[in-house]
Amino acid sequence: MEAQRFPQDFDGISAGAPAAFFQFQNSFFHGWNVAANQRPDGTAILLKNRLPLIHQARAGSLPDAFRRAGWYPAKSVCLSVL
């Protein structure tokens, strides 16, 4: 806003995030996602059609793990504060 109101205060304006080299950062990030999901022969490890199977396998595991460990968060609440 200051640059719009007082343009004489500036020699130039660098908009965005000049310190971040997003072209490299984004290309590395997306490239890593592809490389990390490949077997040595180049075939994909996780495919979109396998995701429901993974979700079903993981759906009940965390709550069950907490019950098996005997951890009940409600017992950890300090009632004097409530």
Coordinates of C-alpha atoms in Angstrom, one line a residue:
M1 CA 0.0 0.0 0.0
E2 CA 2.9 2.4 0.8
A3 CA 4.3 1.9 -2.7
Q4 CA 0.9 2.9 -4.2
R5 CA 0.6 5.9 -2.0
F6 CA 4.2 7.1 -2.0
P7 CA 5.9 5.7 -5.2
Q8 CA 8.6 8.4 -4.9
D9 CA 10.0 6.5 -1.9
F10 CA 11.0 3.5 -4.1
D11 CA 13.5 2.9 -6.8
G12 CA 11.7 -0.4 -7.7
I13 CA 9.5 -3.0 -6.2
S14 CA 10.2 -6.7 -6.0
A15 CA 6.8 -8.4 -5.6
G16 CA 6.2 -11.9 -4.3
A17 CA 8.9 -13.7 -2.4
P18 CA 12.2 -12.9 -4.0
A19 CA 14.3 -14.8 -1.5
A20 CA 12.5 -18.0 -2.2
F21 CA 13.5 -19.8 -5.4
F22 CA 10.1 -21.4 -6.0
Q23 CA 10.8 -22.8 -9.5
F24 CA 13.5 -25.0 -8.0
Q25 CA 11.7 -25.7 -4.8
N26 CA 8.5 -26.8 -6.6
S27 CA 10.2 -28.8 -9.2
F28 CA 12.3 -30.6 -6.6
F29 CA 9.2 -31.3 -4.4
H30 CA 7.1 -32.7 -7.3
G31 CA 10.0 -34.6 -8.7
W32 CA 10.6 -36.2 -5.3
N33 CA 7.0 -37.3 -5.0
V34 CA 7.3 -39.1 -8.3
A35 CA 10.7 -40.7 -7.5
A36 CA 9.7 -41.8 -4.0
N37 CA 6.7 -43.6 -5.4
Q38 CA 8.7 -45.8 -7.9
R39 CA 10.2 -49.2 -7.7
P40 CA 13.7 -49.7 -9.1
D41 CA 12.1 -50.9 -12.4
G42 CA 10.1 -47.6 -12.7
T43 CA 6.7 -48.9 -11.9
A44 CA 4.5 -47.0 -9.4
I45 CA 4.2 -48.3 -5.8
L46 CA 1.0 -46.6 -4.8
L47 CA -1.8 -46.1 -7.4
K48 CA -5.0 -44.2 -7.0
N49 CA -7.1 -47.3 -7.1
R50 CA -5.3 -48.8 -4.1
L51 CA -6.0 -45.8 -1.8
P52 CA -9.4 -47.1 -0.6
L53 CA -7.8 -50.3 0.5
I54 CA -5.1 -48.5 2.5
H55 CA -7.7 -46.2 4.1
Q56 CA -9.8 -49.2 5.2
A57 CA -6.8 -50.9 6.6
R58 CA -5.8 -47.9 8.7
A59 CA -9.3 -46.7 9.6
G60 CA -9.7 -48.4 13.0
S61 CA -6.1 -48.9 14.0
L62 CA -5.4 -45.8 16.0
P63 CA -8.4 -45.8 18.3
D64 CA -7.9 -49.5 18.8
A65 CA -4.2 -49.0 19.6
F66 CA -5.2 -46.4 22.3
R67 CA -7.7 -48.7 23.9
R68 CA -5.3 -51.7 23.9
A69 CA -2.6 -49.5 25.5
G70 CA -5.1 -48.5 28.3
W71 CA -4.8 -44.8 27.5
Y72 CA -8.0 -42.9 28.1
P73 CA -7.6 -39.1 27.6
A74 CA -10.7 -38.3 29.7
K75 CA -9.0 -39.7 32.8
S76 CA -6.0 -37.3 32.1
V77 CA -8.1 -34.2 32.4
C78 CA -7.6 -32.2 35.6
L79 CA -11.1 -31.8 36.9
S80 CA -10.2 -29.0 39.3
V81 CA -9.5 -26.7 36.4
L82 CA -12.9 -27.4 34.8

